[in-house]
Coordinates of C-alpha atoms and ligand atoms in Angstrom, one line a residue:
M22 CA 1.2 19.6 -19.8
L23 CA 2.6 21.3 -16.9
P24 CA 6.0 22.1 -18.1
V25 CA 9.4 20.8 -17.5
T26 CA 11.6 23.8 -15.9
T27 CA 8.5 25.1 -14.3
A28 CA 7.9 21.7 -12.7
L29 CA 11.9 21.8 -12.2
E30 CA 11.4 24.7 -10.3
A31 CA 8.9 24.5 -8.4
L32 CA 10.5 21.2 -7.5
R33 CA 13.7 21.9 -6.2
R34 CA 12.6 24.6 -3.7
A35 CA 9.7 22.2 -2.1
R36 CA 9.8 22.4 1.3
R37 CA 7.4 19.9 1.9
I38 CA 7.0 17.0 -1.1
A39 CA 4.0 14.2 -1.3
V40 CA 4.8 10.7 -3.2
F41 CA 2.3 8.6 -3.7
T42 CA 3.5 5.5 -5.4
G43 CA 1.8 2.5 -6.6
A44 CA 2.9 -0.7 -8.0
G45 CA 5.3 0.2 -11.1
M46 CA 7.1 1.7 -8.5
S47 CA 7.6 -2.5 -7.3
A48 CA 8.2 -3.5 -10.8
E49 CA 11.7 -3.8 -11.0
S50 CA 11.9 -4.6 -8.2
G51 CA 10.8 -8.2 -9.5
I52 CA 7.3 -7.6 -8.5
P53 CA 4.6 -7.8 -10.8
T54 CA 2.3 -4.7 -11.8
F55 CA -0.8 -5.5 -10.3
R56 CA -2.7 -5.1 -14.5
D57 CA 0.0 -6.9 -15.6
R58 CA -1.2 -9.3 -13.1
M59 CA -2.6 -12.3 -15.9
T60 CA 1.7 -12.9 -16.3
G61 CA 3.7 -14.6 -13.8
L62 CA 3.7 -13.8 -9.8
W63 CA -0.4 -12.9 -10.1
A64 CA -0.5 -16.1 -13.2
Q65 CA -2.8 -18.7 -11.1
T66 CA -5.4 -15.7 -9.4
D67 CA -7.5 -14.1 -9.7
P68 CA -6.1 -11.8 -6.6
M69 CA -9.7 -10.0 -7.3
E70 CA -11.4 -13.7 -6.1
V71 CA -9.1 -14.3 -3.9
A72 CA -8.2 -10.9 -2.2
T73 CA -11.0 -10.9 -1.0
P74 CA -13.3 -11.1 3.2
Q75 CA -15.7 -13.1 0.5
A76 CA -13.3 -15.3 0.2
F77 CA -11.9 -15.9 3.7
R78 CA -15.2 -16.7 5.1
A79 CA -15.4 -19.6 2.9
D80 CA -11.6 -21.1 2.8
P81 CA -9.7 -18.7 5.2
Q82 CA -7.0 -22.1 4.5
W83 CA -6.7 -20.6 0.8
V84 CA -6.6 -17.0 0.6
W85 CA -3.0 -17.7 3.1
D86 CA -2.0 -20.2 1.3
W87 CA -2.0 -17.6 -1.5
H88 CA -0.8 -15.0 -0.3
V89 CA 1.9 -16.8 1.5
H90 CA 2.2 -17.7 -2.0
V91 CA 2.2 -13.3 -3.4
A92 CA 5.1 -13.2 0.2
A93 CA 7.6 -15.5 -1.0
A94 CA 8.0 -13.8 -3.7
V95 CA 7.9 -10.2 -2.4
T96 CA 10.2 -11.1 0.8
L97 CA 13.2 -11.7 -2.0
A98 CA 12.1 -8.1 -3.4
R99 CA 15.4 -5.8 -2.3
P100 CA 14.1 -1.9 -2.6
N101 CA 15.8 -0.7 -5.9
P102 CA 17.3 2.5 -7.3
G103 CA 14.0 4.7 -7.2
H104 CA 13.4 4.2 -3.7
R105 CA 16.7 4.7 -2.9
A106 CA 16.1 8.6 -5.1
I107 CA 13.4 8.9 -2.5
A108 CA 14.1 8.2 0.7
A109 CA 17.5 10.2 -0.9
L110 CA 15.4 13.7 -0.9
A111 CA 14.3 14.4 2.2
T112 CA 17.3 16.1 3.3
G113 CA 18.0 19.6 4.0
G114 CA 15.1 20.2 5.9
R115 CA 12.8 19.3 3.2
R116 CA 10.1 16.6 4.1
V117 CA 8.6 14.1 2.0
D118 CA 5.9 12.3 2.8
V119 CA 5.3 8.9 1.3
I120 CA 2.1 7.8 0.3
T121 CA 2.8 4.3 -0.8
Q122 CA 0.0 1.9 -2.3
N123 CA 1.8 -1.5 -2.1
I124 CA 1.9 -3.5 0.2
D125 CA 5.6 -4.4 0.5
G126 CA 7.6 -3.0 2.5
L127 CA 10.5 -1.1 -0.4
H128 CA 10.0 2.9 0.8
Q129 CA 10.5 1.6 4.6
A130 CA 13.6 -0.8 3.6
A131 CA 15.3 1.6 1.7
G132 CA 15.1 3.9 4.4
S133 CA 12.1 6.6 4.0
G134 CA 10.1 7.5 7.7
G135 CA 6.7 7.8 8.1
V136 CA 5.2 6.1 4.8
V137 CA 1.3 5.3 4.5
E138 CA 0.4 1.9 3.7
L139 CA -2.7 3.1 2.0
H140 CA -3.8 -0.4 1.8
G141 CA -1.4 -1.8 4.6
N142 CA 1.3 -4.3 4.6
L143 CA 1.7 -7.5 3.8
F144 CA 3.3 -8.7 6.5
R145 CA 1.1 -7.5 9.2
L146 CA -1.3 -9.2 11.0
K147 CA -4.6 -9.1 12.7
P148 CA -7.3 -10.6 13.4
F149 CA -9.8 -11.2 10.2
I150 CA -13.9 -9.4 11.3
D151 CA -16.4 -11.5 9.7
E152 CA -18.9 -8.4 9.3
E153 CA -21.3 -10.1 8.3
A154 CA -21.8 -12.8 11.0
A155 CA -21.4 -9.8 14.0
F156 CA -24.1 -7.7 12.2
A157 CA -26.3 -11.6 12.7
A158 CA -25.1 -11.1 15.8
A159 CA -28.1 -11.1 19.0
E160 CA -25.4 -9.4 20.7
A161 CA -23.3 -7.2 20.7
P162 CA -19.4 -8.0 19.7
V163 CA -17.1 -8.1 23.1
I164 CA -13.5 -6.8 21.8
C165 CA -10.4 -8.7 22.2
G166 CA -7.9 -7.6 24.4
V167 CA -4.5 -9.2 22.7
C168 CA -6.4 -8.1 19.5
D169 CA -8.6 -6.7 19.3
G170 CA -11.0 -8.0 17.3
Y171 CA -14.3 -9.5 18.0
A172 CA -13.8 -11.6 20.3
A173 CA -14.0 -15.4 19.4
W174 CA -13.1 -17.2 22.4
D175 CA -12.6 -20.4 20.0
D176 CA -9.2 -20.9 22.5
C177 CA -9.5 -18.2 24.8
D178 CA -6.2 -17.1 27.0
P179 CA -6.2 -15.1 30.3
Y180 CA -2.5 -15.4 30.4
A181 CA -1.6 -14.2 26.3
T182 CA -0.6 -10.5 25.4
R183 CA -0.2 -8.4 23.1
E184 CA 3.2 -9.4 22.5
D185 CA 2.6 -12.7 22.0
F186 CA 0.4 -11.9 19.0
A187 CA 2.3 -8.9 17.5
E188 CA 5.1 -12.7 16.7
L189 CA 2.5 -13.8 15.1
R190 CA 4.4 -13.2 10.7
L191 CA 2.4 -14.7 7.5
A192 CA 3.9 -18.2 7.0
P193 CA 3.2 -21.1 5.3
G194 CA 1.5 -23.7 7.7
P195 CA -2.4 -23.7 9.7
V196 CA -3.8 -20.3 9.6
P197 CA -3.0 -19.2 13.3
R198 CA -5.2 -18.1 15.7
C199 CA -5.2 -14.9 18.6
P200 CA -4.0 -16.4 21.0
G201 CA -5.6 -14.9 23.8
C202 CA -9.2 -15.7 22.3
G203 CA -8.3 -18.2 18.8
A204 CA -9.9 -15.3 16.1
L205 CA -8.6 -16.1 13.2
L206 CA -5.8 -13.7 11.6
R207 CA -4.7 -13.2 8.2
P208 CA -2.5 -10.1 6.6
D209 CA -2.9 -7.1 7.7
V210 CA -4.4 -5.4 3.4
V211 CA -7.2 -4.3 2.1
W212 CA -9.1 -6.9 0.4
F213 CA -11.1 -5.9 -2.8
N214 CA -14.8 -5.3 -1.2
E215 CA -13.0 -3.7 1.8
M216 CA -12.2 -0.3 2.9
L217 CA -9.1 1.8 3.9
D218 CA -8.5 2.2 7.0
P219 CA -9.8 6.3 8.1
A220 CA -7.5 7.6 9.7
V221 CA -5.6 6.2 7.1
L222 CA -6.4 8.1 4.6
D223 CA -7.0 11.0 6.6
A224 CA -3.3 11.1 6.9
A225 CA -2.8 10.3 3.1
M226 CA -5.3 12.9 2.7
A227 CA -3.6 15.4 5.4
A228 CA 0.2 15.2 3.7
V229 CA -1.6 15.7 -0.4
D230 CA -2.9 19.0 1.6
A231 CA 0.6 20.1 3.0
C232 CA 2.4 19.4 0.0
D233 CA 4.2 21.9 -2.0
V234 CA 4.5 18.9 -5.0
L235 CA 3.4 16.4 -5.1
L236 CA 5.0 13.5 -7.4
C237 CA 2.6 10.1 -9.2
I238 CA 4.1 6.8 -9.5
G239 CA 4.0 4.1 -11.4
S240 CA 0.1 4.0 -10.4
S241 CA -2.6 2.9 -12.8
L242 CA -5.2 5.6 -10.9
E243 CA -7.8 3.5 -11.6
V244 CA -8.4 1.8 -8.0
E245 CA -10.0 4.3 -5.2
P246 CA -9.7 5.7 -3.3
A247 CA -6.2 6.3 -3.4
A248 CA -6.1 7.4 -6.8
S249 CA -8.3 10.5 -5.9
L250 CA -5.1 11.6 -3.8
P251 CA -2.9 13.7 -6.6
W252 CA -5.8 15.5 -8.1
R253 CA -6.5 16.1 -4.8
A254 CA -3.4 18.5 -4.8
L255 CA -3.7 19.6 -8.6
R256 CA -7.6 21.0 -7.1
R257 CA -5.7 23.3 -4.6
G258 CA -3.4 23.7 -7.1
V259 CA -0.2 22.3 -6.4
P260 CA 1.9 21.0 -9.4
V261 CA 2.1 17.6 -10.1
L262 CA 4.9 14.9 -11.0
E263 CA 4.3 11.6 -12.6
I264 CA 6.5 9.0 -14.1
N265 CA 4.9 6.5 -15.8
P266 CA 6.0 4.7 -18.8
Q267 CA 2.0 4.6 -20.4
P268 CA 0.5 7.5 -19.7
T269 CA -2.9 7.9 -17.0
A270 CA -5.8 9.7 -16.8
L271 CA -3.5 12.3 -15.0
S272 CA -0.4 12.9 -17.9
A273 CA -2.1 15.7 -19.0
Q274 CA -2.3 17.6 -16.4
A275 CA 0.7 16.6 -14.6
L276 CA 4.0 17.6 -16.3
S277 CA 4.9 13.9 -17.3
L278 CA 7.7 12.0 -17.8
R279 CA 7.4 8.8 -19.6
G280 CA 9.4 5.7 -18.2
R281 CA 10.5 4.2 -15.4
A282 CA 10.6 5.0 -11.7
A283 CA 14.2 2.9 -11.0
E284 CA 16.2 4.9 -14.0
I285 CA 14.0 8.4 -13.7
L286 CA 14.4 9.3 -10.0
P287 CA 17.7 9.2 -9.5
E288 CA 18.4 11.9 -12.2
L289 CA 15.1 13.5 -12.2
L290 CA 16.6 13.8 -8.3
A291 CA 20.7 14.2 -8.8
S292 CA 19.7 16.9 -11.2
I293 CA 17.2 19.3 -8.4
A294 CA 19.7 18.2 -6.0
G295 CA 21.8 21.6 -6.3
R296 CA 20.3 23.8 -5.9
Ligands
APR22 N1 7.8 3.3 -13.5 C1 6.5 3.1 -13.4 N2 5.6 3.2 -13.3 C2 5.8 1.3 -14.3 C3 7.0 0.4 -14.2 C4 7.4 1.1 -14.5 N3 9.3 0.1 -14.1 N4 6.5 0.2 -14.6 C5 4.6 0.2 -15.5 N5 4.6 1.3 -14.3 C6 3.2 1.4 -14.9 C7 2.1 1.2 -15.1 O1 2.2 1.6 -16.6 C8 1.1 0.9 -14.4 O2 0.7 2.5 -14.8 O3 2.5 1.2 -12.6 C9 1.2 0.9 -13.2 C10 0.7 -0.2 -11.7 O4 -0.8 0.2 -12.3 P1 -1.2 -0.4 -10.9 O5 -0.8 -2.4 -11.8 O6 -2.6 -0.4 -11.8 O7 -0.8 -0.3 -9.8 P2 -1.5 0.7 -8.9 O8 -1.9 2.3 -9.4 O9 -0.2 0.3 -8.0 O10 -3.1 -0.8 -8.5 C11 -4.0 -0.2 -7.2 O11 -4.9 -1.2 -7.5 O12 -5.2 -3.9 -7.6 C12 -5.5 -3.3 -6.6 O13 -5.2 -3.9 -4.6 C13 -4.2 -3.1 -5.2 O14 -2.5 -0.9 -4.9 C14 -2.8 -1.9 -5.8 C15 -4.2 -1.2 -6.3

């Protein structure tokens, strides 16, 4: 394990810090982690069954309603002292790149800017692109000028605008459709069995490649490709500090601070503030 003094000194001196977060970051804001999913918010339905393109194709309304149910709980959550400590870290010429697997928007609510959302954001919408149908179609799809999806032409409105689309929100009721082409809309999150947006993954790798120190907070590191990001930093010889009440595969190679993010982060960052 990385010695405490070495890690803290590296953090104190860092000009550019990458902060990589998972569900544990928001646990103290009241959002249960994924691997605790048999309790609380996730108890009724296994996300691995409902948060997939296959499930949406089979029953869009069920998948939409489940996301509305999750969003109702997430909307009540507020940033915790850990989120706020990370936002406060970006002072005095220090650059902080937050890379999160969370879809709850709490880093932004705490004041962090330019957050890289690897798995999207629950409160943004995008068109559902049925890759299987597109591959099977005889003709190449036309891209809709309003939603940027494959135009469905179910309900074409030539006067619809991108602003009309941008106003649509995740809310109870029927699954919304693109105001321009009628394509079904879905939350802009990465479901199981889906690839990450390559541009977003590139942004995350660029931040990791440029950092002097990486903080890894509240992730089980079980889901790729996100889980590889801390190792990418380690391969460059960059010090990695991990905050998690449980050990992970990374713990042996990081400075492993065993405890909860909302408690440890304010203390840790206060300890380096007076540098
Ligand atoms: N502070 C810090 N860490 C915590 C806390 C806390 N208060 N509470 C729990 N943890 C840790 C757990 O010990 C665990 O290691 O947070 C981690 C949560 O792990 P997961 O639930 O697997 O969450 P995450 O790593 O973000 O999952 C990755 O999997 O389900 C998919 O797409 C989903 O983004 C998610 C991805």
